[in-house]
Each structure stands twice: as C-alpha cells, then as structure tokens.
JSON list of C-alpha atoms in Angstrom, two decimals:
[
{"chain": "F", "resi": 1, "resn": "MET", "atom": "CA", "xyz": [-6.19, 9.16, 14.84]},
{"chain": "F", "resi": 2, "resn": "HIS", "atom": "CA", "xyz": [-9.39, 9.44, 14.03]},
{"chain": "F", "resi": 3, "resn": "ILE", "atom": "CA", "xyz": [-11.58, 6.88, 12.24]},
{"chain": "F", "resi": 4, "resn": "ASP", "atom": "CA", "xyz": [-14.90, 7.68, 10.06]},
{"chain": "F", "resi": 5, "resn": "PHE", "atom": "CA", "xyz": [-16.20, 7.55, 6.68]},
{"chain": "F", "resi": 6, "resn": "PHE", "atom": "CA", "xyz": [-14.28, 8.54, 3.71]},
{"chain": "F", "resi": 7, "resn": "SER", "atom": "CA", "xyz": [-14.85, 12.50, 3.06]},
{"chain": "F", "resi": 8, "resn": "PRO", "atom": "CA", "xyz": [-13.83, 14.46, -0.14]},
{"chain": "F", "resi": 9, "resn": "SER", "atom": "CA", "xyz": [-11.20, 16.14, 1.64]},
{"chain": "F", "resi": 10, "resn": "GLN", "atom": "CA", "xyz": [-9.28, 12.68, 1.73]},
{"chain": "F", "resi": 11, "resn": "THR", "atom": "CA", "xyz": [-9.27, 11.85, -1.71]},
{"chain": "F", "resi": 12, "resn": "GLU", "atom": "CA", "xyz": [-5.64, 12.30, -2.29]},
{"chain": "F", "resi": 13, "resn": "SER", "atom": "CA", "xyz": [-4.24, 10.99, 0.97]},
{"chain": "F", "resi": 14, "resn": "VAL", "atom": "CA", "xyz": [-6.72, 7.63, 0.32]},
{"chain": "F", "resi": 15, "resn": "ALA", "atom": "CA", "xyz": [-5.63, 7.54, -3.19]},
{"chain": "F", "resi": 16, "resn": "ASP", "atom": "CA", "xyz": [-1.89, 7.55, -1.90]},
{"chain": "F", "resi": 17, "resn": "LEU", "atom": "CA", "xyz": [-2.69, 4.81, 0.82]},
{"chain": "F", "resi": 18, "resn": "LEU", "atom": "CA", "xyz": [-4.58, 2.36, -2.48]},
{"chain": "F", "resi": 19, "resn": "HIS", "atom": "CA", "xyz": [-1.87, 2.93, -4.22]},
{"chain": "F", "resi": 20, "resn": "ASP", "atom": "CA", "xyz": [0.48, 2.06, -1.63]},
{"chain": "F", "resi": 21, "resn": "MET", "atom": "CA", "xyz": [-1.96, -1.46, -1.10]},
{"chain": "F", "resi": 22, "resn": "SER", "atom": "CA", "xyz": [-1.74, -2.12, -4.85]},
{"chain": "F", "resi": 23, "resn": "VAL", "atom": "CA", "xyz": [2.28, -2.22, -4.66]},
{"chain": "F", "resi": 24, "resn": "HIS", "atom": "CA", "xyz": [1.54, -4.24, -1.42]},
{"chain": "F", "resi": 25, "resn": "TYR", "atom": "CA", "xyz": [-0.32, -6.82, -3.37]},
{"chain": "F", "resi": 26, "resn": "ASN", "atom": "CA", "xyz": [0.80, -6.49, -6.75]},
{"chain": "F", "resi": 27, "resn": "GLY", "atom": "CA", "xyz": [4.50, -5.61, -7.01]},
{"chain": "F", "resi": 28, "resn": "ALA", "atom": "CA", "xyz": [5.86, -4.97, -10.01]},
{"chain": "F", "resi": 29, "resn": "ASN", "atom": "CA", "xyz": [2.26, -5.11, -11.56]},
{"chain": "F", "resi": 30, "resn": "ALA", "atom": "CA", "xyz": [0.93, -2.61, -9.36]},
{"chain": "F", "resi": 31, "resn": "SER", "atom": "CA", "xyz": [-1.55, -0.13, -10.68]},
{"chain": "F", "resi": 32, "resn": "SER", "atom": "CA", "xyz": [-0.13, 3.59, -11.54]},
{"chain": "F", "resi": 33, "resn": "ARG", "atom": "CA", "xyz": [-1.26, 5.82, -8.75]},
{"chain": "F", "resi": 34, "resn": "GLU", "atom": "CA", "xyz": [-3.71, 7.88, -11.61]},
{"chain": "F", "resi": 35, "resn": "ALA", "atom": "CA", "xyz": [-5.39, 4.65, -12.27]},
{"chain": "F", "resi": 36, "resn": "VAL", "atom": "CA", "xyz": [-6.07, 3.84, -8.45]},
{"chain": "F", "resi": 37, "resn": "ARG", "atom": "CA", "xyz": [-7.09, 7.45, -7.66]},
{"chain": "F", "resi": 38, "resn": "ARG", "atom": "CA", "xyz": [-9.46, 7.39, -10.96]},
{"chain": "F", "resi": 39, "resn": "ASN", "atom": "CA", "xyz": [-10.84, 3.69, -9.75]},
{"chain": "F", "resi": 40, "resn": "LEU", "atom": "CA", "xyz": [-11.60, 5.39, -6.15]},
{"chain": "F", "resi": 41, "resn": "LEU", "atom": "CA", "xyz": [-13.63, 7.95, -7.76]},
{"chain": "F", "resi": 42, "resn": "ASP", "atom": "CA", "xyz": [-15.49, 6.10, -10.34]},
{"chain": "F", "resi": 43, "resn": "ASN", "atom": "CA", "xyz": [-15.98, 2.92, -8.78]},
{"chain": "F", "resi": 44, "resn": "MET", "atom": "CA", "xyz": [-15.12, 2.46, -5.26]},
{"chain": "F", "resi": 45, "resn": "LEU", "atom": "CA", "xyz": [-17.46, 5.48, -4.68]},
{"chain": "F", "resi": 46, "resn": "GLY", "atom": "CA", "xyz": [-19.10, 5.26, -7.67]},
{"chain": "F", "resi": 47, "resn": "PRO", "atom": "CA", "xyz": [-23.05, 5.69, -8.24]},
{"chain": "F", "resi": 48, "resn": "ASP", "atom": "CA", "xyz": [-23.27, 1.49, -8.32]},
{"chain": "F", "resi": 49, "resn": "SER", "atom": "CA", "xyz": [-20.92, 1.02, -5.37]},
{"chain": "F", "resi": 50, "resn": "GLY", "atom": "CA", "xyz": [-22.52, -0.47, -2.08]},
{"chain": "F", "resi": 51, "resn": "VAL", "atom": "CA", "xyz": [-19.25, 0.08, -0.59]},
{"chain": "F", "resi": 52, "resn": "ARG", "atom": "CA", "xyz": [-18.32, 2.56, 2.34]},
{"chain": "F", "resi": 53, "resn": "LEU", "atom": "CA", "xyz": [-14.61, 3.31, 2.93]},
{"chain": "F", "resi": 54, "resn": "VAL", "atom": "CA", "xyz": [-13.36, 3.80, 6.79]},
{"chain": "F", "resi": 55, "resn": "ILE", "atom": "CA", "xyz": [-10.75, 5.58, 7.04]},
{"chain": "F", "resi": 56, "resn": "ALA", "atom": "CA", "xyz": [-7.91, 5.73, 9.80]},
{"chain": "F", "resi": 57, "resn": "GLU", "atom": "CA", "xyz": [-6.34, 9.29, 9.53]},
{"chain": "F", "resi": 58, "resn": "VAL", "atom": "CA", "xyz": [-3.08, 10.26, 11.26]},
{"chain": "F", "resi": 59, "resn": "ASP", "atom": "CA", "xyz": [-2.41, 14.12, 10.87]},
{"chain": "F", "resi": 60, "resn": "GLY", "atom": "CA", "xyz": [-4.07, 14.47, 7.99]},
{"chain": "F", "resi": 61, "resn": "ARG", "atom": "CA", "xyz": [-2.78, 11.37, 6.43]},
{"chain": "F", "resi": 62, "resn": "ALA", "atom": "CA", "xyz": [-4.87, 8.34, 5.40]},
{"chain": "F", "resi": 63, "resn": "VAL", "atom": "CA", "xyz": [-2.71, 5.35, 7.25]},
{"chain": "F", "resi": 64, "resn": "GLY", "atom": "CA", "xyz": [-5.50, 2.53, 7.28]},
{"chain": "F", "resi": 65, "resn": "MET", "atom": "CA", "xyz": [-8.96, 1.55, 5.34]},
{"chain": "F", "resi": 66, "resn": "ALA", "atom": "CA", "xyz": [-11.80, -0.58, 5.53]},
{"chain": "F", "resi": 67, "resn": "ALA", "atom": "CA", "xyz": [-14.28, -1.63, 2.88]},
{"chain": "F", "resi": 68, "resn": "ILE", "atom": "CA", "xyz": [-17.42, -2.80, 4.12]},
{"chain": "F", "resi": 69, "resn": "SER", "atom": "CA", "xyz": [-21.26, -3.32, 3.42]},
{"chain": "F", "resi": 70, "resn": "LEU", "atom": "CA", "xyz": [-24.21, -3.96, 4.95]},
{"chain": "F", "resi": 71, "resn": "LEU", "atom": "CA", "xyz": [-25.82, -7.25, 3.64]},
{"chain": "F", "resi": 72, "resn": "TYR", "atom": "CA", "xyz": [-29.42, -8.51, 3.42]},
{"chain": "F", "resi": 73, "resn": "PRO", "atom": "CA", "xyz": [-31.26, -10.54, 4.17]},
{"chain": "F", "resi": 74, "resn": "ALA", "atom": "CA", "xyz": [-29.66, -11.82, 7.32]},
{"chain": "F", "resi": 75, "resn": "PRO", "atom": "CA", "xyz": [-30.23, -14.36, 10.17]},
{"chain": "F", "resi": 76, "resn": "LYS", "atom": "CA", "xyz": [-33.17, -12.66, 12.28]},
{"chain": "F", "resi": 77, "resn": "GLU", "atom": "CA", "xyz": [-34.19, -9.96, 9.74]},
{"chain": "F", "resi": 78, "resn": "GLN", "atom": "CA", "xyz": [-31.02, -8.21, 10.75]},
{"chain": "F", "resi": 79, "resn": "ALA", "atom": "CA", "xyz": [-28.45, -6.64, 8.64]},
{"chain": "F", "resi": 80, "resn": "GLN", "atom": "CA", "xyz": [-24.99, -8.70, 8.15]},
{"chain": "F", "resi": 81, "resn": "LEU", "atom": "CA", "xyz": [-21.98, -6.61, 8.10]},
{"chain": "F", "resi": 82, "resn": "PHE", "atom": "CA", "xyz": [-19.51, -7.77, 5.23]},
{"chain": "F", "resi": 83, "resn": "MET", "atom": "CA", "xyz": [-15.85, -6.36, 5.59]},
{"chain": "F", "resi": 84, "resn": "LYS", "atom": "CA", "xyz": [-14.48, -6.66, 1.67]},
{"chain": "F", "resi": 85, "resn": "GLU", "atom": "CA", "xyz": [-11.03, -5.20, 2.28]},
{"chain": "F", "resi": 86, "resn": "LEU", "atom": "CA", "xyz": [-8.86, -4.28, 5.56]},
{"chain": "F", "resi": 87, "resn": "TYR", "atom": "CA", "xyz": [-5.67, -2.10, 4.54]},
{"chain": "F", "resi": 88, "resn": "VAL", "atom": "CA", "xyz": [-2.86, -0.56, 7.02]},
{"chain": "F", "resi": 89, "resn": "ALA", "atom": "CA", "xyz": [-0.17, 1.52, 5.48]},
{"chain": "F", "resi": 90, "resn": "SER", "atom": "CA", "xyz": [2.90, -0.27, 4.99]},
{"chain": "F", "resi": 91, "resn": "ASP", "atom": "CA", "xyz": [5.05, 2.15, 7.47]},
{"chain": "F", "resi": 92, "resn": "ARG", "atom": "CA", "xyz": [2.50, 1.89, 10.12]},
{"chain": "F", "resi": 93, "resn": "ARG", "atom": "CA", "xyz": [1.65, -1.58, 10.46]},
{"chain": "F", "resi": 94, "resn": "SER", "atom": "CA", "xyz": [1.88, -2.93, 14.12]},
{"chain": "F", "resi": 95, "resn": "ASP", "atom": "CA", "xyz": [0.92, 0.26, 15.32]},
{"chain": "F", "resi": 96, "resn": "GLY", "atom": "CA", "xyz": [-2.66, -0.48, 16.46]},
{"chain": "F", "resi": 97, "resn": "ILE", "atom": "CA", "xyz": [-4.37, 1.19, 13.28]},
{"chain": "F", "resi": 98, "resn": "GLY", "atom": "CA", "xyz": [-5.90, -2.38, 12.25]},
{"chain": "F", "resi": 99, "resn": "GLU", "atom": "CA", "xyz": [-7.43, -2.89, 15.79]},
{"chain": "F", "resi": 100, "resn": "ALA", "atom": "CA", "xyz": [-8.75, 0.38, 16.13]},
{"chain": "F", "resi": 101, "resn": "LEU", "atom": "CA", "xyz": [-10.37, -0.13, 12.27]},
{"chain": "F", "resi": 102, "resn": "MET", "atom": "CA", "xyz": [-11.99, -3.45, 13.56]},
{"chain": "F", "resi": 103, "resn": "ARG", "atom": "CA", "xyz": [-13.26, -2.24, 16.58]},
{"chain": "F", "resi": 104, "resn": "TRP", "atom": "CA", "xyz": [-15.13, 1.12, 14.90]},
{"chain": "F", "resi": 105, "resn": "ILE", "atom": "CA", "xyz": [-16.58, -1.31, 12.52]},
{"chain": "F", "resi": 106, "resn": "ALA", "atom": "CA", "xyz": [-17.77, -3.74, 15.40]},
{"chain": "F", "resi": 107, "resn": "ARG", "atom": "CA", "xyz": [-19.21, -0.82, 16.99]},
{"chain": "F", "resi": 108, "resn": "TYR", "atom": "CA", "xyz": [-20.68, 0.72, 13.55]},
{"chain": "F", "resi": 109, "resn": "ALA", "atom": "CA", "xyz": [-22.44, -2.91, 13.27]},
{"chain": "F", "resi": 110, "resn": "LEU", "atom": "CA", "xyz": [-23.88, -3.46, 16.40]},
{"chain": "F", "resi": 111, "resn": "ALA", "atom": "CA", "xyz": [-25.20, 0.41, 15.95]},
{"chain": "F", "resi": 112, "resn": "HIS", "atom": "CA", "xyz": [-26.85, -0.95, 12.91]},
{"chain": "F", "resi": 113, "resn": "ARG", "atom": "CA", "xyz": [-28.65, -4.13, 14.14]},
{"chain": "F", "resi": 114, "resn": "CYS", "atom": "CA", "xyz": [-25.93, -6.29, 12.20]},
{"chain": "F", "resi": 115, "resn": "ILE", "atom": "CA", "xyz": [-26.45, -9.92, 13.33]},
{"chain": "F", "resi": 116, "resn": "ARG", "atom": "CA", "xyz": [-22.86, -10.86, 12.58]},
{"chain": "F", "resi": 117, "resn": "PHE", "atom": "CA", "xyz": [-19.52, -9.24, 10.62]},
{"chain": "F", "resi": 118, "resn": "ASP", "atom": "CA", "xyz": [-17.80, -11.04, 8.39]},
{"chain": "F", "resi": 119, "resn": "TRP", "atom": "CA", "xyz": [-14.78, -11.18, 6.00]},
{"chain": "F", "resi": 120, "resn": "THR", "atom": "CA", "xyz": [-12.54, -13.12, 4.17]},
{"chain": "F", "resi": 121, "resn": "VAL", "atom": "CA", "xyz": [-8.78, -14.14, 4.33]},
{"chain": "F", "resi": 122, "resn": "ASP", "atom": "CA", "xyz": [-6.33, -15.60, 1.79]},
{"chain": "F", "resi": 123, "resn": "THR", "atom": "CA", "xyz": [-5.06, -18.90, 3.63]},
{"chain": "F", "resi": 124, "resn": "THR", "atom": "CA", "xyz": [-1.69, -17.29, 2.21]},
{"chain": "F", "resi": 125, "resn": "ASN", "atom": "CA", "xyz": [-1.35, -14.74, 4.70]},
{"chain": "F", "resi": 126, "resn": "PRO", "atom": "CA", "xyz": [-0.75, -16.55, 8.35]},
{"chain": "F", "resi": 127, "resn": "ARG", "atom": "CA", "xyz": [-0.02, -12.37, 9.93]},
{"chain": "F", "resi": 128, "resn": "ALA", "atom": "CA", "xyz": [-3.55, -11.45, 8.96]},
{"chain": "F", "resi": 129, "resn": "MET", "atom": "CA", "xyz": [-5.43, -14.74, 10.44]},
{"chain": "F", "resi": 130, "resn": "ALA", "atom": "CA", "xyz": [-2.86, -14.43, 13.47]},
{"chain": "F", "resi": 131, "resn": "PHE", "atom": "CA", "xyz": [-4.17, -10.78, 13.69]},
{"chain": "F", "resi": 132, "resn": "TYR", "atom": "CA", "xyz": [-7.84, -11.71, 13.29]},
{"chain": "F", "resi": 133, "resn": "GLU", "atom": "CA", "xyz": [-7.66, -14.47, 15.86]},
{"chain": "F", "resi": 134, "resn": "SER", "atom": "CA", "xyz": [-5.86, -12.32, 18.67]},
{"chain": "F", "resi": 135, "resn": "LEU", "atom": "CA", "xyz": [-9.03, -10.05, 18.42]},
{"chain": "F", "resi": 136, "resn": "GLY", "atom": "CA", "xyz": [-11.13, -12.88, 19.28]},
{"chain": "F", "resi": 137, "resn": "ALA", "atom": "CA", "xyz": [-12.55, -13.68, 15.50]},
{"chain": "F", "resi": 138, "resn": "VAL", "atom": "CA", "xyz": [-13.42, -17.13, 15.00]},
{"chain": "F", "resi": 139, "resn": "HIS", "atom": "CA", "xyz": [-12.51, -19.37, 11.78]},
{"chain": "F", "resi": 140, "resn": "VAL", "atom": "CA", "xyz": [-15.91, -20.31, 10.04]},
{"chain": "F", "resi": 141, "resn": "ALA", "atom": "CA", "xyz": [-15.12, -23.69, 8.90]},
{"chain": "F", "resi": 142, "resn": "ASP", "atom": "CA", "xyz": [-18.81, -24.36, 7.56]},
{"chain": "F", "resi": 143, "resn": "LYS", "atom": "CA", "xyz": [-18.69, -22.16, 4.84]},
{"chain": "F", "resi": 144, "resn": "ARG", "atom": "CA", "xyz": [-17.19, -22.26, 1.26]},
{"chain": "F", "resi": 145, "resn": "TYR", "atom": "CA", "xyz": [-16.34, -19.42, -0.69]},
{"chain": "F", "resi": 146, "resn": "TYR", "atom": "CA", "xyz": [-17.12, -19.69, -4.38]},
{"chain": "F", "resi": 147, "resn": "ARG", "atom": "CA", "xyz": [-15.46, -17.83, -7.79]},
{"chain": "F", "resi": 148, "resn": "PHE", "atom": "CA", "xyz": [-16.51, -17.10, -11.17]},
{"chain": "F", "resi": 149, "resn": "ALA", "atom": "CA", "xyz": [-13.13, -15.68, -12.76]},
{"chain": "F", "resi": 150, "resn": "GLY", "atom": "CA", "xyz": [-11.81, -15.12, -16.16]},
{"chain": "F", "resi": 151, "resn": "ASP", "atom": "CA", "xyz": [-13.09, -17.60, -18.81]},
{"chain": "F", "resi": 152, "resn": "ALA", "atom": "CA", "xyz": [-15.87, -19.20, -15.93]},
{"chain": "F", "resi": 153, "resn": "LEU", "atom": "CA", "xyz": [-17.37, -15.80, -16.08]},
{"chain": "F", "resi": 154, "resn": "ALA", "atom": "CA", "xyz": [-17.54, -14.90, -19.53]},
{"chain": "F", "resi": 155, "resn": "ARG", "atom": "CA", "xyz": [-19.34, -18.75, -19.77]},
{"chain": "F", "resi": 156, "resn": "ILE", "atom": "CA", "xyz": [-21.81, -18.68, -17.14]},
{"chain": "F", "resi": 157, "resn": "ALA", "atom": "CA", "xyz": [-22.70, -14.75, -18.61]},
{"chain": "F", "resi": 158, "resn": "SER", "atom": "CA", "xyz": [-23.08, -16.09, -22.30]},
{"chain": "F", "resi": 159, "resn": "THR", "atom": "CA", "xyz": [-24.92, -19.17, -21.48]},
{"chain": "F", "resi": 160, "resn": "ALA", "atom": "CA", "xyz": [-28.80, -19.09, -22.55]},
{"chain": "F", "resi": 161, "resn": "ASP", "atom": "CA", "xyz": [-31.28, -18.88, -20.14]}
]
C-alpha cells in the first residue's frame, strides 16, 4: 500500500472511490459517478478549497482517502489538523487501510507542528467510534458541533447587518 497526497494520475480511481462513498452514505440517492468526478475536480481540488486529499493506493487503485486541512489559529501558535472525511472502499474494510491513513496523517500533523488532530464522527456510527477509540483517540466531551443548513443558512445570510 502506498499513501500520499492526491496526484492527477489518480483522478479516475479516486472518482471511483468517491462514488463508492456516495453509494455507501446515500444508497439509492447517491450521486452519479460523473457528478462525483466533477465535484472532485471543480470543488474538492478547486482553487477555493482548503482541503488536501490523502490517498491510500494498492496496485494502482485508490482504496482509501482522507480529506484534511491545517487550521489556524490553534493553541500555542501552532496549527490544528482537521480531518473532514476518512473513507475506505467498501470491499477493503478491515484490511488496515483506515489505520494506515490515520497513522500517516498523525505523522504529517507532527511534521507540520500541529498541536492536535481533530475530526467528527456521527453518533449513529458505532463502528467508526470503536475504530477511533481502538487507536487511542479520545472523545472530546467539552465541545459542541453547530451547524447552519437549509432555511437556517439562508436566513442568517439574508439578515441585514
């Protein structure tokens, strides 16, 4: 297995992996592969994106990915690494790919003076929570995750200053 940042030669394989992820999370409402590919090129890898994709590859196939960003400010004038997504191909789960990605990202975080490595997990995903805890991750109980979405997002955006 080889893990590194996305390279353009991986575009089609990563599009396949992201489509697998869309099917996994959305079932019958999954996006088409072409829509997923377009989102990869235009948005995830686009000029306004602060995301870097870490790709796990086996025999030329993308089998795992993580979307990460370095965020500032963080305590002690260092960075915080935030992982938006960790995904392993549905036919490659329990092969050690997720753990290898987490270790690669942790090494990257330390090499870039990050004081911490954070991510969220859905409370409806006990398998993911058990996985992270098996690696030694600690549940952060003193933080809350907030969101504006749909009508609430439109409402806050349209409120006059």
